[in-house]
XYZ file of C-alpha atoms in Angstrom:
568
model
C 331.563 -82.662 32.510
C 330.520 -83.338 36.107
C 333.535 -84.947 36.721
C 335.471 -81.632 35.746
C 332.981 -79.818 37.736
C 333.524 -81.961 40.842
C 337.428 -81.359 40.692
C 337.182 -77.967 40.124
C 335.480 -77.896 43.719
C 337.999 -80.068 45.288
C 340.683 -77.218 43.622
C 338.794 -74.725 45.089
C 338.313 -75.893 48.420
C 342.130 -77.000 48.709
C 342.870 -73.258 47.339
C 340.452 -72.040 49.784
C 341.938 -73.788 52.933
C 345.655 -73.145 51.745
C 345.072 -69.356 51.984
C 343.092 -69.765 55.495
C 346.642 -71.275 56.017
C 348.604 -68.401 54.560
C 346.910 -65.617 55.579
C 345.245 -66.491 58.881
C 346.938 -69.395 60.322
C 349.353 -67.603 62.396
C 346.658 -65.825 64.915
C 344.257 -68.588 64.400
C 347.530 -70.651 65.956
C 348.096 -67.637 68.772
C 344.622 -66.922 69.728
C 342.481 -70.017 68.059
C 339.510 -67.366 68.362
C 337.216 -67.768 65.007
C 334.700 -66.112 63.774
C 330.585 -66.919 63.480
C 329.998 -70.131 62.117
C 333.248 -70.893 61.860
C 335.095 -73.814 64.068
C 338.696 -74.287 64.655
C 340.037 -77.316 63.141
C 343.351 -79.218 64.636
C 344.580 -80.813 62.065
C 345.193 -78.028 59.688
C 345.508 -75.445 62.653
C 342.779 -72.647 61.294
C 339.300 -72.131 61.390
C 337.046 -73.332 58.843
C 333.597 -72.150 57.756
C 330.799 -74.202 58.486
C 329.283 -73.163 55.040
C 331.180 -75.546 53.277
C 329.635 -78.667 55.014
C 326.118 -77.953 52.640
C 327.979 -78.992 49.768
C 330.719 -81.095 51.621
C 329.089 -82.614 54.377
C 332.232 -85.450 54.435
C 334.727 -82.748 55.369
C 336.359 -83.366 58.978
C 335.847 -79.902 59.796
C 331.731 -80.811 59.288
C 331.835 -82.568 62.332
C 332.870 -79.755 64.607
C 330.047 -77.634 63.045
C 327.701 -80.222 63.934
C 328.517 -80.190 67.062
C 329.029 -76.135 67.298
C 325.478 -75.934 66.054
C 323.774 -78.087 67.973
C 324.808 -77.251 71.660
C 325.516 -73.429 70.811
C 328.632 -73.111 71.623
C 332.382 -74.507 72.969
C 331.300 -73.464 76.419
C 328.569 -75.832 76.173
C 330.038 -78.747 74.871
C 332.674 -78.237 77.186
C 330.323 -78.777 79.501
C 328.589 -81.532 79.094
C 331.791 -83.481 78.027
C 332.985 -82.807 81.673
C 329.976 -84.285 83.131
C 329.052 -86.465 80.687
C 329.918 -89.363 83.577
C 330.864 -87.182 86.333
C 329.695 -88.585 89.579
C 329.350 -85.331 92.568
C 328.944 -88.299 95.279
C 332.244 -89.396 95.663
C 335.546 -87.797 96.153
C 337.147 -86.476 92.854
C 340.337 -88.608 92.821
C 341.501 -91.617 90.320
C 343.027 -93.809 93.233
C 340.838 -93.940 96.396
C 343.793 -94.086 98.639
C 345.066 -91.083 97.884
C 343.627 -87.870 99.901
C 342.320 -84.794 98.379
C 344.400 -81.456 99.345
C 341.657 -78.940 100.522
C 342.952 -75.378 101.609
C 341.140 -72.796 103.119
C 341.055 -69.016 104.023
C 338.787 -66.339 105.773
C 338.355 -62.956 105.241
C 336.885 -60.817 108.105
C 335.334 -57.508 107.000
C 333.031 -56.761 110.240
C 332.125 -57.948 114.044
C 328.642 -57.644 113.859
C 327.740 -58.075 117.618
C 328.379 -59.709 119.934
C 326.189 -61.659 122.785
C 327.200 -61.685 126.123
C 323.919 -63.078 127.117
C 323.503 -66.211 124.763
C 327.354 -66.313 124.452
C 327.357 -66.133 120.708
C 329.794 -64.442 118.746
C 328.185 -62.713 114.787
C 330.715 -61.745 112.081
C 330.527 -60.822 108.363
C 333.059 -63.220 106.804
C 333.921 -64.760 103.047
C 334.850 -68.097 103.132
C 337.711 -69.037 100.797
C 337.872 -72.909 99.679
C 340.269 -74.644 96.896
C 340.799 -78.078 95.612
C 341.668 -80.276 92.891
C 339.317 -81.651 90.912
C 341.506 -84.137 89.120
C 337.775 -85.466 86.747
C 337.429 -81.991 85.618
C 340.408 -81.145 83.625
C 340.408 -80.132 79.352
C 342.248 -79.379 77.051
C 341.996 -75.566 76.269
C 342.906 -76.277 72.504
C 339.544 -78.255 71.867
C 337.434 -75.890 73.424
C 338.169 -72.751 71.843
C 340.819 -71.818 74.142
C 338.314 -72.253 77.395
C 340.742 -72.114 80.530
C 338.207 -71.374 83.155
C 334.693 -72.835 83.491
C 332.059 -71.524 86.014
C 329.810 -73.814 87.287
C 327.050 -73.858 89.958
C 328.454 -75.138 93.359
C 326.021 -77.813 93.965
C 326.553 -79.750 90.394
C 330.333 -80.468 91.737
C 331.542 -82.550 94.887
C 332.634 -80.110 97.704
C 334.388 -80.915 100.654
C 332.072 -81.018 103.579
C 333.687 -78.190 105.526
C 331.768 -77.522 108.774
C 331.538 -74.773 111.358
C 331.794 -77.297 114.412
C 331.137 -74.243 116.837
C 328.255 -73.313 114.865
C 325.286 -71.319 116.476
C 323.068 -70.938 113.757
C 320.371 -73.197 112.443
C 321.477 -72.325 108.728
C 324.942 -73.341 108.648
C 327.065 -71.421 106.213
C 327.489 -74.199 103.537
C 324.417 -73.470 102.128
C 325.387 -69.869 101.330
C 328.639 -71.397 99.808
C 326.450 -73.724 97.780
C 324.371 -70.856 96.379
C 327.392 -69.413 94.129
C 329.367 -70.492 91.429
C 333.000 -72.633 91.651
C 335.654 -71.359 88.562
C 337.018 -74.302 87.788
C 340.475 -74.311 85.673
C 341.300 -76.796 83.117
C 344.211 -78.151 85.481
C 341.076 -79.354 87.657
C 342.155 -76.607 90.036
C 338.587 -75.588 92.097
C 337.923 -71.955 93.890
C 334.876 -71.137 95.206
C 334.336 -68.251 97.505
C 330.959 -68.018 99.472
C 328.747 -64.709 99.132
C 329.132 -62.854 101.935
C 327.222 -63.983 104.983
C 326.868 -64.226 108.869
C 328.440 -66.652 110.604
C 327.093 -66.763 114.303
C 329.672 -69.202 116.044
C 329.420 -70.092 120.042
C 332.017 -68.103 122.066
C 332.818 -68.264 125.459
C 332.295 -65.252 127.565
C 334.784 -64.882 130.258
C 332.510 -61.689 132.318
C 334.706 -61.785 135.512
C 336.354 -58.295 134.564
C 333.459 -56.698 132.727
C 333.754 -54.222 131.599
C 336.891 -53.991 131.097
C 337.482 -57.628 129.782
C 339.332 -59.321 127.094
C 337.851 -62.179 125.351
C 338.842 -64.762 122.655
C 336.853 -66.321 120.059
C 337.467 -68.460 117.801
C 336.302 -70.461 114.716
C 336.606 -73.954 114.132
C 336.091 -75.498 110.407
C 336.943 -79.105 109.597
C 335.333 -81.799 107.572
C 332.468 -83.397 109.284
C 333.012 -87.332 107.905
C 336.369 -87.083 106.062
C 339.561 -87.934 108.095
C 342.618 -87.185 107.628
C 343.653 -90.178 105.366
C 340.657 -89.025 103.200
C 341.198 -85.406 103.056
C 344.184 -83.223 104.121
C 342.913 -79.659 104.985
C 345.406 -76.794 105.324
C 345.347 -72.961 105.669
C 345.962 -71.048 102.803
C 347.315 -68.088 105.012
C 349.211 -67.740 107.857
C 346.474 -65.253 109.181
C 343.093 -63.652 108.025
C 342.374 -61.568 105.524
C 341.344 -58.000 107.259
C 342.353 -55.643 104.308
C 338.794 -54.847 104.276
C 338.241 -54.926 107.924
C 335.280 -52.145 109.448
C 335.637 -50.972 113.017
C 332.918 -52.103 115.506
C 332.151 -49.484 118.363
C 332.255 -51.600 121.380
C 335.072 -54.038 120.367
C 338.919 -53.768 119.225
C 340.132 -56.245 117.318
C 342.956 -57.097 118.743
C 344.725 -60.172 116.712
C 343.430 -62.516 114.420
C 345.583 -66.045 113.674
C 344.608 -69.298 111.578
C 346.081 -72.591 112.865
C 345.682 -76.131 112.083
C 345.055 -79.083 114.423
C 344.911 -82.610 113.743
C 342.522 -83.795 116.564
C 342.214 -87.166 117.627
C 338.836 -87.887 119.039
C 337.710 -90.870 121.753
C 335.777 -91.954 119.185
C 337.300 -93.106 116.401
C 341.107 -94.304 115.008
C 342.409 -91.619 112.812
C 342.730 -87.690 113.191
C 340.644 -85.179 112.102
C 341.762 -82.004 110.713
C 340.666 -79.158 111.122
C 341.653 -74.472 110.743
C 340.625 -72.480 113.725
C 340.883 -68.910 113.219
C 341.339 -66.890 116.451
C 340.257 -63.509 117.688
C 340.847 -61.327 120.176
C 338.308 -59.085 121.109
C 338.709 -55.906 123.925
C 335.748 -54.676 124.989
C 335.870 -50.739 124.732
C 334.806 -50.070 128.415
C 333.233 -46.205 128.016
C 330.077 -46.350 127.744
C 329.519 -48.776 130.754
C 331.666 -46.440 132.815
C 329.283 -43.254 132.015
C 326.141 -45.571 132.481
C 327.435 -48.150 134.919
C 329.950 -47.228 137.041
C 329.552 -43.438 137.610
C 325.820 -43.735 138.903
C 326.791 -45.822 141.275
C 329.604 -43.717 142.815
C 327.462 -40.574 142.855
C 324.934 -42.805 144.624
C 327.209 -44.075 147.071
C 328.424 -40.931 147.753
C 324.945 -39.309 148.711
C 324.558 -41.647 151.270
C 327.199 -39.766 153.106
C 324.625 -37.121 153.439
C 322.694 -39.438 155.925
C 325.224 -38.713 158.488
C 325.320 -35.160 157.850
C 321.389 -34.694 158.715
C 320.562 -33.513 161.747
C 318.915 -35.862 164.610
C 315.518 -33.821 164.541
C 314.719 -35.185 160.710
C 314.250 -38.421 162.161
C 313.117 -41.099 160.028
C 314.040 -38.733 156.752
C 317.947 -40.042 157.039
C 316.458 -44.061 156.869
C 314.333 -43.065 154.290
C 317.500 -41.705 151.886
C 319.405 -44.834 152.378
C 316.273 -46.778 151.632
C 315.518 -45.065 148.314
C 319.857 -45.390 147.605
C 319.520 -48.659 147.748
C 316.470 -49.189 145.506
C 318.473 -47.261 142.875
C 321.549 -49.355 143.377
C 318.955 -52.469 142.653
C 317.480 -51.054 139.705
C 321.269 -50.899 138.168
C 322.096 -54.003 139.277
C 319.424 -55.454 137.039
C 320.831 -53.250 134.066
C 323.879 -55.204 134.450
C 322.438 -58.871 135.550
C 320.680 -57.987 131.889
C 323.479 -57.809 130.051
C 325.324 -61.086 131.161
C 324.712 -64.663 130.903
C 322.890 -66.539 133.692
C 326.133 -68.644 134.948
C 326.934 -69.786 138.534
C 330.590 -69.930 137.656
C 331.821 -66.222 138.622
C 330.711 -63.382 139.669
C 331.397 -60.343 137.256
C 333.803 -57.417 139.413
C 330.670 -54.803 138.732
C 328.344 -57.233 140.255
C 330.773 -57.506 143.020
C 331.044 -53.927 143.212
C 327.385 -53.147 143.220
C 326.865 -55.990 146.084
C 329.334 -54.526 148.401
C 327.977 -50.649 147.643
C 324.388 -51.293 148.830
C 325.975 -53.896 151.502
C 327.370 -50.646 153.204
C 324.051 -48.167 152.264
C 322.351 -51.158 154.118
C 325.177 -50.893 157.030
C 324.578 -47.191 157.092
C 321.231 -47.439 157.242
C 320.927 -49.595 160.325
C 323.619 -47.944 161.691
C 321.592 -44.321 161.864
C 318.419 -46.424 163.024
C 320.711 -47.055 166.018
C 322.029 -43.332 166.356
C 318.361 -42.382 166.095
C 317.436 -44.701 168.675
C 320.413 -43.343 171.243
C 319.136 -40.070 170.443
C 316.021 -40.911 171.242
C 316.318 -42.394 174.872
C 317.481 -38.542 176.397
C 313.287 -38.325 176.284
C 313.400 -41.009 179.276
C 314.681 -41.581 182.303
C 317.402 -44.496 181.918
C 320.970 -42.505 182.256
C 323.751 -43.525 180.098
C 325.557 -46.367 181.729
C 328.973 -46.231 182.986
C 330.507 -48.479 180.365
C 329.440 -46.834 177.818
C 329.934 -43.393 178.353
C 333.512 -44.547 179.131
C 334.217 -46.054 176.046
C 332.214 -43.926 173.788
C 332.498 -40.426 175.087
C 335.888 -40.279 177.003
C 338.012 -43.045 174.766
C 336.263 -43.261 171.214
C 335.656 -39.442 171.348
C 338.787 -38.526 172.552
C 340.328 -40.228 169.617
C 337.710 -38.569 166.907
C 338.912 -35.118 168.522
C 334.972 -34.705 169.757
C 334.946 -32.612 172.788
C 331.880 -32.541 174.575
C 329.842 -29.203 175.505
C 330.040 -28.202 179.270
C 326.904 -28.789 179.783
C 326.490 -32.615 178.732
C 329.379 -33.341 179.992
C 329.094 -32.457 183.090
C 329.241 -34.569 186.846
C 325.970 -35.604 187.354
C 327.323 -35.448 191.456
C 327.658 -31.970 191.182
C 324.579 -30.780 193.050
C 323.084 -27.199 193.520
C 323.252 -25.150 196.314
C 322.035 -26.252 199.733
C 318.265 -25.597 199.924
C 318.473 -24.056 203.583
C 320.661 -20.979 201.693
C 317.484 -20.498 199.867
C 315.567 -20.417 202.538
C 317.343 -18.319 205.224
C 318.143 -15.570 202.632
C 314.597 -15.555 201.786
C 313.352 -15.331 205.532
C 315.543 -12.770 206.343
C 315.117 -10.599 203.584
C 311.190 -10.860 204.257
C 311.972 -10.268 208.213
C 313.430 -6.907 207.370
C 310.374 -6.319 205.258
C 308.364 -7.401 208.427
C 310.204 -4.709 210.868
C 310.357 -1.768 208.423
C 306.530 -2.305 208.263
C 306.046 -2.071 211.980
C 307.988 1.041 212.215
C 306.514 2.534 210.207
C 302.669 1.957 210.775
C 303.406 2.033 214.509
C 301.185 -0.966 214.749
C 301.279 -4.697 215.153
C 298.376 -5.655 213.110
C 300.439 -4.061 210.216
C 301.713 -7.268 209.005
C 297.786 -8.836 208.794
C 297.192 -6.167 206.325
C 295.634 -7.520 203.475
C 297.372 -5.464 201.281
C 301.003 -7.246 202.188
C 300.561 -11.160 200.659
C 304.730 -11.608 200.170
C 303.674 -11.787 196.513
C 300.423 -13.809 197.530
C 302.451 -16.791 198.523
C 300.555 -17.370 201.552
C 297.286 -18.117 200.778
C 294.302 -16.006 201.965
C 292.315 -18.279 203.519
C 295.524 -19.539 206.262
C 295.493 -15.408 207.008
C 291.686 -15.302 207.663
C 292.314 -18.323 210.117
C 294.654 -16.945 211.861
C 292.233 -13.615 212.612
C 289.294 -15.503 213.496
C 289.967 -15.469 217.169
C 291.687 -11.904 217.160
C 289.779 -8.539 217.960
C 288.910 -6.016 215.168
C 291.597 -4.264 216.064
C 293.773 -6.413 216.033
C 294.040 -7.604 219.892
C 294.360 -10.792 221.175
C 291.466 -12.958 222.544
C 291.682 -11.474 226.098
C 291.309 -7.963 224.411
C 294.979 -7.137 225.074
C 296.858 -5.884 222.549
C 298.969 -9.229 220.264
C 302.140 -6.474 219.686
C 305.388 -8.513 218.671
C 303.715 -12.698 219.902
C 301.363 -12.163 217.593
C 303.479 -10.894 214.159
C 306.135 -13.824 215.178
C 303.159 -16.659 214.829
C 302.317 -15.272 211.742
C 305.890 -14.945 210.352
C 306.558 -18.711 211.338
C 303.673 -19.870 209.744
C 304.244 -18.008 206.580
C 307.814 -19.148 206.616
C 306.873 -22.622 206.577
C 304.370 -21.656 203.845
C 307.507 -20.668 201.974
C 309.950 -23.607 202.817
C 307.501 -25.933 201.670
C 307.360 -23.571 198.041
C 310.654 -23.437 197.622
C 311.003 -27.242 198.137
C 308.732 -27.446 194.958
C 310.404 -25.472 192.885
C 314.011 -27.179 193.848
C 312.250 -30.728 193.397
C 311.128 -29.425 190.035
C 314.244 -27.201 189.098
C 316.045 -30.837 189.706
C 314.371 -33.033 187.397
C 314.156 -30.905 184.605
C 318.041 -30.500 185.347
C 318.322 -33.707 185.090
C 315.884 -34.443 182.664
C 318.048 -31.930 180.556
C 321.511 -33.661 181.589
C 320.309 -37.144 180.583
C 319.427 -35.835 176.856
C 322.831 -34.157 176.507
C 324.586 -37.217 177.339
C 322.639 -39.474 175.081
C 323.086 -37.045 172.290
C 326.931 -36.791 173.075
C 327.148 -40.606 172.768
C 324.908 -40.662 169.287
C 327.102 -37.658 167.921
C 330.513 -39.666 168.766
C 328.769 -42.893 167.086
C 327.806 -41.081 164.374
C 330.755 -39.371 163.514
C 332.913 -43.041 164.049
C 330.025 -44.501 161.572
C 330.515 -42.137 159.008
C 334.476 -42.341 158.884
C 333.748 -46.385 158.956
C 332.044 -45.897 156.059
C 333.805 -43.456 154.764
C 336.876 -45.666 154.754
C 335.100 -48.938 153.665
C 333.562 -47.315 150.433
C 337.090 -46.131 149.493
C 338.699 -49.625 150.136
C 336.274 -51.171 148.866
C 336.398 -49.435 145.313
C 340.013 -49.228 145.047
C 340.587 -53.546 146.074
C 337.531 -53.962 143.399
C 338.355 -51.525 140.398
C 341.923 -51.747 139.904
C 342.296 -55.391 139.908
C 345.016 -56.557 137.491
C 343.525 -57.957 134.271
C 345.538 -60.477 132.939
C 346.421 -59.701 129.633
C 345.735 -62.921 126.733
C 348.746 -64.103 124.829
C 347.851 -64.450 120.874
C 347.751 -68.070 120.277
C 350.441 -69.981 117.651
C 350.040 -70.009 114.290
C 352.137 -73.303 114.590
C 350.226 -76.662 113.315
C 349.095 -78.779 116.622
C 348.146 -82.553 117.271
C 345.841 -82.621 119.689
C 344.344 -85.985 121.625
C 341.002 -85.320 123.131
C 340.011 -87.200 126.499
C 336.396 -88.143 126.582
């Protein structure tokens, strides 16, 4: 009886697996997908239930369930049957003297900033990295139909790809090693790094700032492998910018991948390595608003120096004084911005230098005109030499005509001082006679009532009365008549020579007083007027020779492979 009941089983079983065969072998075959607690057996090509191995725990198919049920699942076992003796350590290749084929790509999605100062260049990049892993390769078929396994970075060997220009203390491998490689069952490895910074070291050509071009460039290569070891190679031709975001100071100009076998003093054998280029142009309108305009509308004030008038005095130093200080303050704005090299001198610095270079001219240069102005208030006259070259050559050539009375001889002299003095005495002689005729005396001209406009001074008249009588007669009591008015004319004529000398001394040096500040001012108004077109013409020159420079435009690099042999 129990034998009849133990090959009824066996019937059933066989009956059992036959229609698994029948009815579900074909997509079992196609897909090999089975249901829960079920495994897919080979050798009969279907899935069996697990169920069966409580009462036939000898069944092949048992030992599939065993190991389905203890590690949970294909994806497990897969696992640990790949690195069951997997070593990370060492390169993942069956013959040691054959190299392992690394390719790379980048993807650029933003220029985050970039540092003049510190010369370092910031980007938002994925990193792009595949290999073969030639220990980590399955059969699909065993596993459920597993093709692609993904596995923490850092339990797998990965090439030691390093930024060499790197300007970060965190290098970008340990973002890579933070996310997961797929891994195919061909042993075929991807892994793409989360997206990150990468701050790389770039060198900042500022001689045509800010209108400049520069090119950066990253440089990734293995750190110990050489090229016997480990052959890396570019994926792409160039970069991937499909998802590329537009910075606001920089263009992206071009962007090329090349490879380079380098040879270094060092060692033997060649190390490869992909350098991605960029070219950056430096959007230049901002620094023009902020930069470049101030400093024209501040060189252009200090024109007004030479447009003040001589009577402000020290008001025109002080302008170009305070121009200057404002130039300074903008120069540090810019000596900010750029790195502290001795190499070159940026064309804005340049510019800048040379702007308060010819304030500074100016301002010494109206000092002077002040100071030419200023010596009319003497007595030194302009010397011959000078007013030659100044007033008659250098202002004939400005167009500057002088006023009549600055430019005048200083031989020409004023009428003869005896004209004065003869017109004077004989106008007052007819005065004298009319007053005798009429008064019928000679004392009439004693009268102290007629004083010629109290030139003469009263006490000389009482003196010459003392000895006469009351009535005028002389001192032998005759009467004076004509002797006596004569005396007294002469002496009051000599009274008015010696007046009218005086005045003429007097009239004369404020003449000349006056001439000798007319000439100094016509030689500080000819200076000034060649000082201001000397500037006028140097500011101009000066821009135009420093602002439209040629800048030389950079050719984009080859995307052809290089050897290159580095000199120590």
């Amino acid at each position: 009886m129990e034998f009849k009941m133990y090959v009824y089983r066996r019937m059933c079983v066989v009956v059992f697996i036959l229609t698994l065969c029948l009815f579900g072998g074909y997509s079992a075959k196609k897909q090999h997908v089975c249901g829960d607690n079920e495994v897919y057996d080979s050798n009969i090509r279907a899935c069996v239930d697990c169920n069966i191995c409580v009462e036939h725990p000898d069944e092949a198919a048992c030992e599939k369930c065993n190991s389905f049920a203890m590690y949970g699942g294909n994806e497990q076992k897969l696992y640990d049957d790949l690195f069951r003796d997997y070593n990370k350590k060492v390169r993942p290749v069956w013959n040691s003297s054959h190299p392992i084929t690394v390719s790379m790509d980048l993807s650029i999605y933003q220029i985050v900033e970039m540092d003049e100062r510190n010369q370092v260049l910031t980007t938002n990049v994925w990193i792009e990295q595949h290999w073969d892993d030639l220990k980590l390769t399955w059969d699909p078929v065993d596993y459920d139909g597993i093709e692609i396994l993904r596995i923490p970075a850092t339990e797998l060997w990965m090439p030691d790809i390093t930024l060499y220009n790197n300007a970060d203390s965190a290098d970008y491998v340990s973002n890579s090693r933070g996310s997961n490689a797929l891994v195919n069952f061909t042993g075929t490895v991807s892994l793409w790094s989360k997206p990150t910074l990468v701050r790389s070291v770039c060198k900042i050509d500022i001689k045509y700032f800010p209108f400049d071009m520069q090119e950066c460039l990253m440089k990734f290569g293995s750190w110990t492998y050489t090229s016997y070891e480990m052959n890396l190679l570019k994926k792409e031709q160039l970069p991937d910018m499909s998802g590329y975001i537009q910075n606001e100071q920089w263009d992206l100009k071009y962007a090329v991948a090349r490879r380079n076998d380098v040879r270094y003093p060092c060692c033997s054998y060649t190390y490869p390595d992909v350098t991605f280029y960029f070219g950056l142009k430096r959007k230049p309108l901002y620094y023009i608003y902020n930069l470049l305009m101030p400093c024209m509308l501040l060189s252009s004030l200090s024109l007004l120096g030479f447009c003040m008038p001589y009577a402000v005095g020290v008001v025109k130093v002080s302008l170009s004084v305070t121009l200057i200080l404002s130039l300074t303050v903008f120069l540090l704005l810019v000596a900010e911005m750029m790195p502290r090299t001795s190499e070159i001198v940026p064309v804005i610095s340049q510019y800048y230098a040379a702007t308060m270079f010819l304030i500074a001219f100016s301002t010494a240069m109206n000092v002077v005109v002040l100071n030419i102005n200023g010596r009319g208030n003497g007595t030194a006259p302009v010397p011959h030499w000078l007013k030659v070259i100044v007033v008659d050559y250098l202002g004939s050539a400005l167009c500057i005509q002088c006023d009549p009375p600055g430019c005048r001889k200083r031989n020409q002299q004023s009428p003869p001082e005896s004209d004065f003095r003869n017109s004077y005495v004989e106008h007052h002689r007819g005065s004298t006679s009319q007053i005798v005729k009429r008064d019928g005396s000679s004392h009439s001209m004693g009268s102290r009532n007629i004083r010629f406009g109290n030139l003469i001074p009263e006490h000389e008249i009482l003196l010459e009365d003392k000895n006469g009588s009351p009535g005028g007669r002389g001192p032998f009591g005759g009467v004076g008549g004509e002797d006596h008015g004569d005396n007294r004319l002469i002496k009051l004529e000599r009274s008015v020579d010696g007046i009218l000398k005086h005045m003429k001394n007097a009239q004369r040096k404020k003449d000349k007083s006056s001439h000798l500040r007319q000439e100094w001012s016509a030689v500080a108004r000819v200076l000034d007027r060649f000082l201001l077109i000397l500037f006028l013409t140097s500011s101009v020159v000066t821009s135009i020779i420093l602002l439209t420079q040629g800048i030389p435009d950079r050719e984009q690099p080859s995307s052809n492979d290089t050897t290159i042999e580095e000199v120590s």
